[in-house]
Amino acid sequence: GYDFEMTKKNDNVILLLSGGLDTTTIWDMLMKKFNLNVYPIFIRRGQIRMTVEEEAVDFFSRYYQKKFPKLFHLPKKLTTFIPPLEICWDITKFGSIIVNDKLECRGIPMYGSFLANYAVQYGYYLEITQGIKARTIFCGYVKDDGIHMRYETLTSLRTNTENIINITGDNSWQFTSLPIEKKLGYHFGKETIAEYADFYKIPIENSFSCIKYSYYHCGRCFYCARRKDLFKKLKIKDKTIYLDKKSLIFNIFSRVKLIFSVFKFMNSIIFDLYANFIYFLKSRW
């Protein structure tokens, strides 16, 4: 009987985190403005920058845990390659190809559906292991994203919602993005998000937007340029560290920190594999 219905105060919701400007700020909005219990997930999906994005998620986890002690819940980190590792590079390197005269890019085929599916599985995990029922999933698409990526439109989100309901048989599932949820009267972009973060003093300089394999923002790629232009346009002080404005020694320091972040990530993966193996021996042998 409805397309979307906002959950009530103190309800449980799932948030797909990327470590970027949009989702880290939406995380704050869901807790501050809507008083929701937010259960975030960060998917280690094989992207080249995932170790640095994960550190951004860790920073904001510490920040929001202090700011919203009752509504904050520690993000769950899931490891799954999108696309699968064996075919990953051949697909992702052609993701920016323009497919029509509307400047729509190919992206990663079915990417939004993958994210939705893993969020649904996490919802059932919460219910099975902790008795927590969460049926609304939020992501971080803003109004301009859908211009270039078909799976980042409200139409795509509604289609994924219908698919989830059909497959699970549970019509309480919802998959949406706060900035483009028209049932709430929203249709805003990164400008509104940056202004919100500036007004509430959220340290968004610790979010990560760069597409390059770098510990700090490279300052040269499309995403860094867009980030710079955003702050300049809004006349907000940009505290982001850009390597193109730093010395050679600082750039070398950045590479060293990147190596350590990769090492930390690999250790966590090895630990998870070991824990799963022990579980298998105890429960399934």
PDB file of C-alpha atoms in Angstrom:
ATOM      1  CA  GLY A   1       0.000   0.000   0.000  1.00  0.00           C
ATOM      2  CA  TYR A   2       3.013   2.351  -0.152  1.00  0.00           C
ATOM      3  CA  ASP A   3       6.254   2.937  -2.071  1.00  0.00           C
ATOM      4  CA  PHE A   4       8.269   3.973   0.959  1.00  0.00           C
ATOM      5  CA  GLU A   5       7.472   4.646   4.592  1.00  0.00           C
ATOM      6  CA  MET A   6      10.030   6.156   6.955  1.00  0.00           C
ATOM      7  CA  THR A   7      10.755   4.023   9.970  1.00  0.00           C
ATOM      8  CA  LYS A   8       9.764   5.321  13.393  1.00  0.00           C
ATOM      9  CA  LYS A   9      12.000   6.759  16.089  1.00  0.00           C
ATOM     10  CA  ASN A  10      14.396   4.195  17.628  1.00  0.00           C
ATOM     11  CA  ASP A  11      13.700   1.643  14.879  1.00  0.00           C
ATOM     12  CA  ASN A  12      16.548  -0.381  13.381  1.00  0.00           C
ATOM     13  CA  VAL A  13      17.931   0.335   9.901  1.00  0.00           C
ATOM     14  CA  ILE A  14      20.880  -0.859   7.821  1.00  0.00           C
ATOM     15  CA  LEU A  15      23.295   1.563   6.165  1.00  0.00           C
ATOM     16  CA  LEU A  16      25.658   0.663   3.336  1.00  0.00           C
ATOM     17  CA  LEU A  17      28.898   2.491   4.152  1.00  0.00           C
ATOM     18  CA  SER A  18      31.661   3.340   1.700  1.00  0.00           C
ATOM     19  CA  GLY A  19      33.829   5.649   3.806  1.00  0.00           C
ATOM     20  CA  GLY A  20      33.073   8.529   1.442  1.00  0.00           C
ATOM     21  CA  LEU A  21      31.632  11.977   2.078  1.00  0.00           C
ATOM     22  CA  ASP A  22      28.016  10.988   1.373  1.00  0.00           C
ATOM     23  CA  THR A  23      27.503   7.870   3.479  1.00  0.00           C
ATOM     24  CA  THR A  24      29.518   9.085   6.477  1.00  0.00           C
ATOM     25  CA  THR A  25      27.322  12.212   6.641  1.00  0.00           C
ATOM     26  CA  ILE A  26      24.075  10.310   6.015  1.00  0.00           C
ATOM     27  CA  TRP A  27      25.097   8.130   8.960  1.00  0.00           C
ATOM     28  CA  ASP A  28      24.897  11.257  11.141  1.00  0.00           C
ATOM     29  CA  MET A  29      21.574  12.339   9.600  1.00  0.00           C
ATOM     30  CA  LEU A  30      19.895   9.025  10.353  1.00  0.00           C
ATOM     31  CA  MET A  31      20.899   9.191  14.017  1.00  0.00           C
ATOM     32  CA  LYS A  32      20.572  12.940  14.681  1.00  0.00           C
ATOM     33  CA  LYS A  33      17.518  13.823  12.571  1.00  0.00           C
ATOM     34  CA  PHE A  34      15.559  10.566  12.679  1.00  0.00           C
ATOM     35  CA  ASN A  35      16.776   8.981  15.947  1.00  0.00           C
ATOM     36  CA  LEU A  36      17.343   5.617  14.304  1.00  0.00           C
ATOM     37  CA  ASN A  37      19.452   2.691  15.458  1.00  0.00           C
ATOM     38  CA  VAL A  38      21.860   2.396  12.539  1.00  0.00           C
ATOM     39  CA  TYR A  39      23.538  -0.934  11.776  1.00  0.00           C
ATOM     40  CA  PRO A  40      26.137  -0.136   9.089  1.00  0.00           C
ATOM     41  CA  ILE A  41      27.950  -2.570   6.834  1.00  0.00           C
ATOM     42  CA  PHE A  42      31.180  -1.953   4.976  1.00  0.00           C
ATOM     43  CA  ILE A  43      31.769  -4.291   2.053  1.00  0.00           C
ATOM     44  CA  ARG A  44      35.376  -5.056   1.181  1.00  0.00           C
ATOM     45  CA  ARG A  45      34.403  -5.416  -2.430  1.00  0.00           C
ATOM     46  CA  GLY A  46      37.888  -5.594  -3.952  1.00  0.00           C
ATOM     47  CA  GLN A  47      38.153  -1.965  -5.029  1.00  0.00           C
ATOM     48  CA  ILE A  48      41.732  -0.718  -5.182  1.00  0.00           C
ATOM     49  CA  ARG A  49      41.133   1.893  -2.476  1.00  0.00           C
ATOM     50  CA  MET A  50      39.246  -0.316  -0.018  1.00  0.00           C
ATOM     51  CA  THR A  51      41.951  -0.372   2.694  1.00  0.00           C
ATOM     52  CA  VAL A  52      41.909   3.439   2.982  1.00  0.00           C
ATOM     53  CA  GLU A  53      38.113   3.565   2.817  1.00  0.00           C
ATOM     54  CA  GLU A  54      38.046   1.061   5.655  1.00  0.00           C
ATOM     55  CA  GLU A  55      40.252   3.335   7.769  1.00  0.00           C
ATOM     56  CA  ALA A  56      37.802   6.171   7.106  1.00  0.00           C
ATOM     57  CA  VAL A  57      34.989   3.921   8.333  1.00  0.00           C
ATOM     58  CA  ASP A  58      37.038   3.117  11.453  1.00  0.00           C
ATOM     59  CA  PHE A  59      37.612   6.830  12.136  1.00  0.00           C
ATOM     60  CA  PHE A  60      33.911   7.696  11.910  1.00  0.00           C
ATOM     61  CA  SER A  61      33.027   4.647  13.988  1.00  0.00           C
ATOM     62  CA  ARG A  62      35.065   6.083  16.854  1.00  0.00           C
ATOM     63  CA  TYR A  63      33.600   9.547  16.230  1.00  0.00           C
ATOM     64  CA  TYR A  64      29.933   8.503  16.160  1.00  0.00           C
ATOM     65  CA  GLN A  65      30.302   6.063  19.036  1.00  0.00           C
ATOM     66  CA  LYS A  66      31.094   9.045  21.267  1.00  0.00           C
ATOM     67  CA  LYS A  67      28.526  11.346  19.650  1.00  0.00           C
ATOM     68  CA  PHE A  68      25.587   8.894  19.583  1.00  0.00           C
ATOM     69  CA  PRO A  69      26.349   6.211  22.208  1.00  0.00           C
ATOM     70  CA  LYS A  70      22.777   4.865  22.255  1.00  0.00           C
ATOM     71  CA  LEU A  71      22.041   4.813  18.513  1.00  0.00           C
ATOM     72  CA  PHE A  72      25.498   3.880  17.230  1.00  0.00           C
ATOM     73  CA  HIS A  73      26.301   0.268  16.379  1.00  0.00           C
ATOM     74  CA  LEU A  74      29.672  -0.965  15.204  1.00  0.00           C
ATOM     75  CA  PRO A  75      29.841  -1.484  11.414  1.00  0.00           C
ATOM     76  CA  LYS A  76      30.001  -5.044  10.194  1.00  0.00           C
ATOM     77  CA  LYS A  77      32.770  -5.617   7.646  1.00  0.00           C
ATOM     78  CA  LEU A  78      32.001  -8.151   4.914  1.00  0.00           C
ATOM     79  CA  THR A  79      34.549  -9.478   2.438  1.00  0.00           C
ATOM     80  CA  THR A  80      33.207 -10.273  -1.014  1.00  0.00           C
ATOM     81  CA  PHE A  81      34.583  -9.191  -4.374  1.00  0.00           C
ATOM     82  CA  ILE A  82      32.255  -7.257  -6.703  1.00  0.00           C
ATOM     83  CA  PRO A  83      32.710  -8.335  -9.484  1.00  0.00           C
ATOM     84  CA  PRO A  84      34.196 -11.749  -8.562  1.00  0.00           C
ATOM     85  CA  LEU A  85      37.977 -11.709  -8.313  1.00  0.00           C
ATOM     86  CA  GLU A  86      38.492 -13.960 -11.346  1.00  0.00           C
ATOM     87  CA  ILE A  87      36.746 -11.514 -13.707  1.00  0.00           C
ATOM     88  CA  CYS A  88      37.084  -8.288 -11.711  1.00  0.00           C
ATOM     89  CA  TRP A  89      39.625  -6.284 -13.709  1.00  0.00           C
ATOM     90  CA  ASP A  90      38.202  -7.007 -17.145  1.00  0.00           C
ATOM     91  CA  ILE A  91      34.837  -5.639 -16.060  1.00  0.00           C
ATOM     92  CA  THR A  92      35.884  -2.677 -13.910  1.00  0.00           C
ATOM     93  CA  LYS A  93      38.360  -1.222 -16.407  1.00  0.00           C
ATOM     94  CA  PHE A  94      35.470  -0.697 -18.853  1.00  0.00           C
ATOM     95  CA  GLY A  95      33.093   0.674 -16.215  1.00  0.00           C
ATOM     96  CA  SER A  96      33.511   4.275 -17.407  1.00  0.00           C
ATOM     97  CA  ILE A  97      32.517   3.553 -21.007  1.00  0.00           C
ATOM     98  CA  ILE A  98      29.622   5.777 -22.168  1.00  0.00           C
ATOM     99  CA  VAL A  99      26.713   3.611 -23.334  1.00  0.00           C
ATOM    100  CA  ASN A 100      24.316   6.247 -24.749  1.00  0.00           C
ATOM    101  CA  ASP A 101      23.957   9.910 -25.679  1.00  0.00           C
ATOM    102  CA  LYS A 102      22.893  10.795 -22.127  1.00  0.00           C
ATOM    103  CA  LEU A 103      26.476  10.282 -20.831  1.00  0.00           C
ATOM    104  CA  GLU A 104      25.362   7.204 -18.941  1.00  0.00           C
ATOM    105  CA  CYS A 105      28.285   4.956 -17.973  1.00  0.00           C
ATOM    106  CA  ARG A 106      28.221   1.180 -17.938  1.00  0.00           C
ATOM    107  CA  GLY A 107      29.512   0.960 -14.371  1.00  0.00           C
ATOM    108  CA  ILE A 108      29.676  -2.476 -12.771  1.00  0.00           C
ATOM    109  CA  PRO A 109      26.696  -4.470 -14.082  1.00  0.00           C
ATOM    110  CA  MET A 110      24.146  -5.267 -11.328  1.00  0.00           C
ATOM    111  CA  TYR A 111      26.268  -3.462  -8.738  1.00  0.00           C
ATOM    112  CA  GLY A 112      23.315  -1.991  -6.849  1.00  0.00           C
ATOM    113  CA  SER A 113      21.657  -5.403  -6.692  1.00  0.00           C
ATOM    114  CA  PHE A 114      24.782  -6.971  -5.175  1.00  0.00           C
ATOM    115  CA  LEU A 115      24.846  -4.328  -2.430  1.00  0.00           C
ATOM    116  CA  ALA A 116      21.136  -4.803  -1.728  1.00  0.00           C
ATOM    117  CA  ASN A 117      21.459  -8.577  -1.535  1.00  0.00           C
ATOM    118  CA  TYR A 118      24.316  -8.461   0.983  1.00  0.00           C
ATOM    119  CA  ALA A 119      22.431  -5.908   3.083  1.00  0.00           C
ATOM    120  CA  VAL A 120      19.411  -8.236   3.159  1.00  0.00           C
ATOM    121  CA  GLN A 121      21.585 -11.145   4.250  1.00  0.00           C
ATOM    122  CA  TYR A 122      23.037  -8.972   7.006  1.00  0.00           C
ATOM    123  CA  GLY A 123      19.497  -8.107   8.090  1.00  0.00           C
ATOM    124  CA  TYR A 124      18.698 -11.781   8.553  1.00  0.00           C
ATOM    125  CA  TYR A 125      22.035 -12.291  10.305  1.00  0.00           C
ATOM    126  CA  LEU A 126      21.088  -9.612  12.857  1.00  0.00           C
ATOM    127  CA  GLU A 127      17.718 -11.258  13.395  1.00  0.00           C
ATOM    128  CA  ILE A 128      19.147 -14.765  13.780  1.00  0.00           C
ATOM    129  CA  THR A 129      22.087 -13.901  16.025  1.00  0.00           C
ATOM    130  CA  GLN A 130      20.798 -10.925  18.056  1.00  0.00           C
ATOM    131  CA  GLY A 131      17.037 -10.868  17.645  1.00  0.00           C
ATOM    132  CA  ILE A 132      17.267  -7.472  15.924  1.00  0.00           C
ATOM    133  CA  LYS A 133      14.819  -6.876  13.091  1.00  0.00           C
ATOM    134  CA  ALA A 134      15.896  -4.330  10.475  1.00  0.00           C
ATOM    135  CA  ARG A 135      14.034  -4.155   7.171  1.00  0.00           C
ATOM    136  CA  THR A 136      15.000  -0.737   5.792  1.00  0.00           C
ATOM    137  CA  ILE A 137      18.297  -0.354   3.931  1.00  0.00           C
ATOM    138  CA  PHE A 138      19.875   3.016   3.178  1.00  0.00           C
ATOM    139  CA  CYS A 139      22.677   3.743   0.725  1.00  0.00           C
ATOM    140  CA  GLY A 140      24.418   6.986  -0.283  1.00  0.00           C
ATOM    141  CA  TYR A 141      23.178   7.868  -3.768  1.00  0.00           C
ATOM    142  CA  VAL A 142      22.656  11.616  -4.321  1.00  0.00           C
ATOM    143  CA  LYS A 143      20.606  13.378  -6.985  1.00  0.00           C
ATOM    144  CA  ASP A 144      23.385  13.702  -9.595  1.00  0.00           C
ATOM    145  CA  ASP A 145      24.637  10.100  -9.340  1.00  0.00           C
ATOM    146  CA  GLY A 146      21.805   8.702 -11.436  1.00  0.00           C
ATOM    147  CA  ILE A 147      22.817  10.862 -14.410  1.00  0.00           C
ATOM    148  CA  HIS A 148      25.809   8.624 -15.042  1.00  0.00           C
ATOM    149  CA  MET A 149      24.898   5.308 -13.385  1.00  0.00           C
ATOM    150  CA  ARG A 150      21.546   3.660 -14.000  1.00  0.00           C
ATOM    151  CA  TYR A 151      21.728   1.616 -10.792  1.00  0.00           C
ATOM    152  CA  GLU A 152      22.044   4.825  -8.718  1.00  0.00           C
ATOM    153  CA  THR A 153      18.532   6.082  -9.523  1.00  0.00           C
ATOM    154  CA  LEU A 154      15.363   5.957  -7.424  1.00  0.00           C
ATOM    155  CA  THR A 155      13.816   3.721 -10.104  1.00  0.00           C
ATOM    156  CA  SER A 156      16.611   1.204  -9.571  1.00  0.00           C
ATOM    157  CA  LEU A 157      16.155   1.339  -5.788  1.00  0.00           C
ATOM    158  CA  ARG A 158      12.413   0.684  -6.137  1.00  0.00           C
ATOM    159  CA  THR A 159      13.100  -2.195  -8.538  1.00  0.00           C
ATOM    160  CA  ASN A 160      15.565  -3.755  -6.091  1.00  0.00           C
ATOM    161  CA  THR A 161      13.021  -3.368  -3.287  1.00  0.00           C
ATOM    162  CA  GLU A 162      10.403  -5.218  -5.328  1.00  0.00           C
ATOM    163  CA  ASN A 163      12.908  -7.946  -6.154  1.00  0.00           C
ATOM    164  CA  ILE A 164      13.819  -8.412  -2.471  1.00  0.00           C
ATOM    165  CA  ILE A 165      10.151  -8.617  -1.484  1.00  0.00           C
ATOM    166  CA  ASN A 166       9.373 -11.160  -4.205  1.00  0.00           C
ATOM    167  CA  ILE A 167      12.283 -13.401  -3.266  1.00  0.00           C
ATOM    168  CA  THR A 168      11.963 -13.224   0.548  1.00  0.00           C
ATOM    169  CA  GLY A 169       8.159 -13.067   0.709  1.00  0.00           C
ATOM    170  CA  ASP A 170       8.512 -10.231   3.234  1.00  0.00           C
ATOM    171  CA  ASN A 171       6.912  -6.991   2.025  1.00  0.00           C
ATOM    172  CA  SER A 172       8.376  -4.907   4.859  1.00  0.00           C
ATOM    173  CA  TRP A 173      11.756  -4.644   3.104  1.00  0.00           C
ATOM    174  CA  GLN A 174      12.757  -1.222   1.752  1.00  0.00           C
ATOM    175  CA  PHE A 175      15.905  -0.151  -0.112  1.00  0.00           C
ATOM    176  CA  THR A 176      16.431   3.581  -0.622  1.00  0.00           C
ATOM    177  CA  SER A 177      18.782   6.552  -0.348  1.00  0.00           C
ATOM    178  CA  LEU A 178      17.932   9.475   1.910  1.00  0.00           C
ATOM    179  CA  PRO A 179      19.051  12.270  -0.502  1.00  0.00           C
ATOM    180  CA  ILE A 180      16.745  11.077  -3.304  1.00  0.00           C
ATOM    181  CA  GLU A 181      13.797   9.659  -1.355  1.00  0.00           C
ATOM    182  CA  LYS A 182      10.932  11.653  -2.853  1.00  0.00           C
ATOM    183  CA  LYS A 183       8.396  10.308  -0.334  1.00  0.00           C
ATOM    184  CA  LEU A 184      10.298  12.365   2.250  1.00  0.00           C
ATOM    185  CA  GLY A 185      10.411  15.336  -0.101  1.00  0.00           C
ATOM    186  CA  TYR A 186      14.169  15.021  -0.609  1.00  0.00           C
ATOM    187  CA  HIS A 187      16.145  15.601  -3.780  1.00  0.00           C
ATOM    188  CA  PHE A 188      19.570  16.916  -2.865  1.00  0.00           C
ATOM    189  CA  GLY A 189      23.193  16.444  -3.809  1.00  0.00           C
ATOM    190  CA  LYS A 190      26.674  16.740  -2.359  1.00  0.00           C
ATOM    191  CA  GLU A 191      26.246  20.470  -1.754  1.00  0.00           C
ATOM    192  CA  THR A 192      23.551  19.872   0.876  1.00  0.00           C
ATOM    193  CA  ILE A 193      25.585  17.073   2.439  1.00  0.00           C
ATOM    194  CA  ALA A 194      28.718  19.238   2.682  1.00  0.00           C
ATOM    195  CA  GLU A 195      26.716  22.156   4.126  1.00  0.00           C
ATOM    196  CA  TYR A 196      25.118  19.842   6.698  1.00  0.00           C
ATOM    197  CA  ALA A 197      28.516  18.454   7.698  1.00  0.00           C
ATOM    198  CA  ASP A 198      29.974  21.949   7.989  1.00  0.00           C
ATOM    199  CA  PHE A 199      27.039  23.194  10.091  1.00  0.00           C
ATOM    200  CA  TYR A 200      27.297  20.301  12.558  1.00  0.00           C
ATOM    201  CA  LYS A 201      31.122  20.300  12.560  1.00  0.00           C
ATOM    202  CA  ILE A 202      31.445  16.751  11.217  1.00  0.00           C
ATOM    203  CA  PRO A 203      35.143  16.114  10.381  1.00  0.00           C
ATOM    204  CA  ILE A 204      34.466  15.121   6.759  1.00  0.00           C
ATOM    205  CA  GLU A 205      38.095  15.736   5.831  1.00  0.00           C
ATOM    206  CA  ASN A 206      38.572  12.208   7.187  1.00  0.00           C
ATOM    207  CA  SER A 207      36.186  10.731   4.605  1.00  0.00           C
ATOM    208  CA  PHE A 208      37.763   9.303   1.456  1.00  0.00           C
ATOM    209  CA  SER A 209      36.693  10.071  -2.119  1.00  0.00           C
ATOM    210  CA  CYS A 210      39.817   9.466  -4.233  1.00  0.00           C
ATOM    211  CA  ILE A 211      39.702   6.800  -6.952  1.00  0.00           C
ATOM    212  CA  LYS A 212      43.471   6.307  -7.080  1.00  0.00           C
ATOM    213  CA  TYR A 213      45.515   3.850  -5.039  1.00  0.00           C
ATOM    214  CA  SER A 214      46.736   6.366  -2.483  1.00  0.00           C
ATOM    215  CA  TYR A 215      46.620   6.732   1.298  1.00  0.00           C
ATOM    216  CA  TYR A 216      45.720  10.421   1.012  1.00  0.00           C
ATOM    217  CA  HIS A 217      43.692  12.079  -1.744  1.00  0.00           C
ATOM    218  CA  CYS A 218      45.790  12.318  -4.900  1.00  0.00           C
ATOM    219  CA  GLY A 219      44.335  15.732  -5.751  1.00  0.00           C
ATOM    220  CA  ARG A 220      44.380  15.032  -9.486  1.00  0.00           C
ATOM    221  CA  CYS A 221      41.677  12.477 -10.302  1.00  0.00           C
ATOM    222  CA  PHE A 222      38.074  13.355 -11.246  1.00  0.00           C
ATOM    223  CA  TYR A 223      36.756  12.604  -7.756  1.00  0.00           C
ATOM    224  CA  CYS A 224      39.377  14.763  -6.046  1.00  0.00           C
ATOM    225  CA  ALA A 225      38.667  17.602  -8.494  1.00  0.00           C
ATOM    226  CA  ARG A 226      34.944  17.337  -7.768  1.00  0.00           C
ATOM    227  CA  ARG A 227      35.647  17.376  -4.035  1.00  0.00           C
ATOM    228  CA  LYS A 228      37.840  20.473  -4.360  1.00  0.00           C
ATOM    229  CA  ASP A 229      35.261  22.275  -6.490  1.00  0.00           C
ATOM    230  CA  LEU A 230      32.512  21.429  -4.012  1.00  0.00           C
ATOM    231  CA  PHE A 231      34.235  23.101  -1.074  1.00  0.00           C
ATOM    232  CA  LYS A 232      35.347  26.024  -3.209  1.00  0.00           C
ATOM    233  CA  LYS A 233      31.834  26.599  -4.520  1.00  0.00           C
ATOM    234  CA  LEU A 234      30.329  26.517  -1.035  1.00  0.00           C
ATOM    235  CA  LYS A 235      33.181  28.591   0.427  1.00  0.00           C
ATOM    236  CA  ILE A 236      33.775  25.921   3.063  1.00  0.00           C
ATOM    237  CA  LYS A 237      37.329  25.414   4.281  1.00  0.00           C
ATOM    238  CA  ASP A 238      38.683  22.218   2.770  1.00  0.00           C
ATOM    239  CA  LYS A 239      40.810  20.423   5.363  1.00  0.00           C
ATOM    240  CA  THR A 240      41.360  17.409   3.106  1.00  0.00           C
ATOM    241  CA  ILE A 241      45.001  16.404   2.564  1.00  0.00           C
ATOM    242  CA  TYR A 242      45.839  16.385  -1.168  1.00  0.00           C
ATOM    243  CA  LEU A 243      49.142  14.896  -2.302  1.00  0.00           C
ATOM    244  CA  ASP A 244      49.476  17.252  -5.267  1.00  0.00           C
ATOM    245  CA  LYS A 245      50.027  20.049  -2.748  1.00  0.00           C
ATOM    246  CA  LYS A 246      52.587  18.125  -0.692  1.00  0.00           C
ATOM    247  CA  SER A 247      56.336  17.537  -0.958  1.00  0.00           C
ATOM    248  CA  LEU A 248      58.019  14.439  -2.394  1.00  0.00           C
ATOM    249  CA  ILE A 249      58.937  13.286   1.116  1.00  0.00           C
ATOM    250  CA  PHE A 250      55.283  13.469   2.196  1.00  0.00           C
ATOM    251  CA  ASN A 251      54.280  11.479  -0.900  1.00  0.00           C
ATOM    252  CA  ILE A 252      56.775   8.767   0.048  1.00  0.00           C
ATOM    253  CA  PHE A 253      55.396   8.803   3.602  1.00  0.00           C
ATOM    254  CA  SER A 254      51.926   8.315   2.098  1.00  0.00           C
ATOM    255  CA  ARG A 255      53.097   5.223   0.203  1.00  0.00           C
ATOM    256  CA  VAL A 256      54.567   3.732   3.373  1.00  0.00           C
ATOM    257  CA  LYS A 257      51.299   4.284   5.257  1.00  0.00           C
ATOM    258  CA  LEU A 258      49.440   2.657   2.372  1.00  0.00           C
ATOM    259  CA  ILE A 259      51.622  -0.455   2.624  1.00  0.00           C
ATOM    260  CA  PHE A 260      50.876  -0.711   6.337  1.00  0.00           C
ATOM    261  CA  SER A 261      47.128  -0.342   5.722  1.00  0.00           C
ATOM    262  CA  VAL A 262      47.265  -3.188   3.180  1.00  0.00           C
ATOM    263  CA  PHE A 263      49.205  -5.336   5.649  1.00  0.00           C
ATOM    264  CA  LYS A 264      46.588  -4.631   8.320  1.00  0.00           C
ATOM    265  CA  PHE A 265      43.810  -5.609   5.897  1.00  0.00           C
ATOM    266  CA  MET A 266      45.541  -8.869   4.914  1.00  0.00           C
ATOM    267  CA  ASN A 267      45.974  -9.801   8.573  1.00  0.00           C
ATOM    268  CA  SER A 268      42.267  -9.303   9.240  1.00  0.00           C
ATOM    269  CA  ILE A 269      41.372 -11.492   6.243  1.00  0.00           C
ATOM    270  CA  ILE A 270      43.704 -14.255   7.444  1.00  0.00           C
ATOM    271  CA  PHE A 271      42.177 -14.051  10.920  1.00  0.00           C
ATOM    272  CA  ASP A 272      38.638 -14.362   9.486  1.00  0.00           C
ATOM    273  CA  LEU A 273      39.662 -17.397   7.421  1.00  0.00           C
ATOM    274  CA  TYR A 274      41.205 -18.999  10.503  1.00  0.00           C
ATOM    275  CA  ALA A 275      38.073 -18.296  12.586  1.00  0.00           C
ATOM    276  CA  ASN A 276      35.861 -19.871   9.924  1.00  0.00           C
ATOM    277  CA  PHE A 277      38.096 -22.923   9.740  1.00  0.00           C
ATOM    278  CA  ILE A 278      37.886 -23.389  13.526  1.00  0.00           C
ATOM    279  CA  TYR A 279      34.096 -23.062  13.320  1.00  0.00           C
ATOM    280  CA  PHE A 280      34.043 -25.755  10.640  1.00  0.00           C
ATOM    281  CA  LEU A 281      36.107 -28.131  12.785  1.00  0.00           C
ATOM    282  CA  LYS A 282      33.899 -27.598  15.827  1.00  0.00           C
ATOM    283  CA  SER A 283      30.496 -27.618  14.176  1.00  0.00           C
ATOM    284  CA  ARG A 284      30.635 -29.362  10.807  1.00  0.00           C
ATOM    285  CA  TRP A 285      33.434 -31.934  10.912  1.00  0.00           C
TER     286      TRP A 285
END
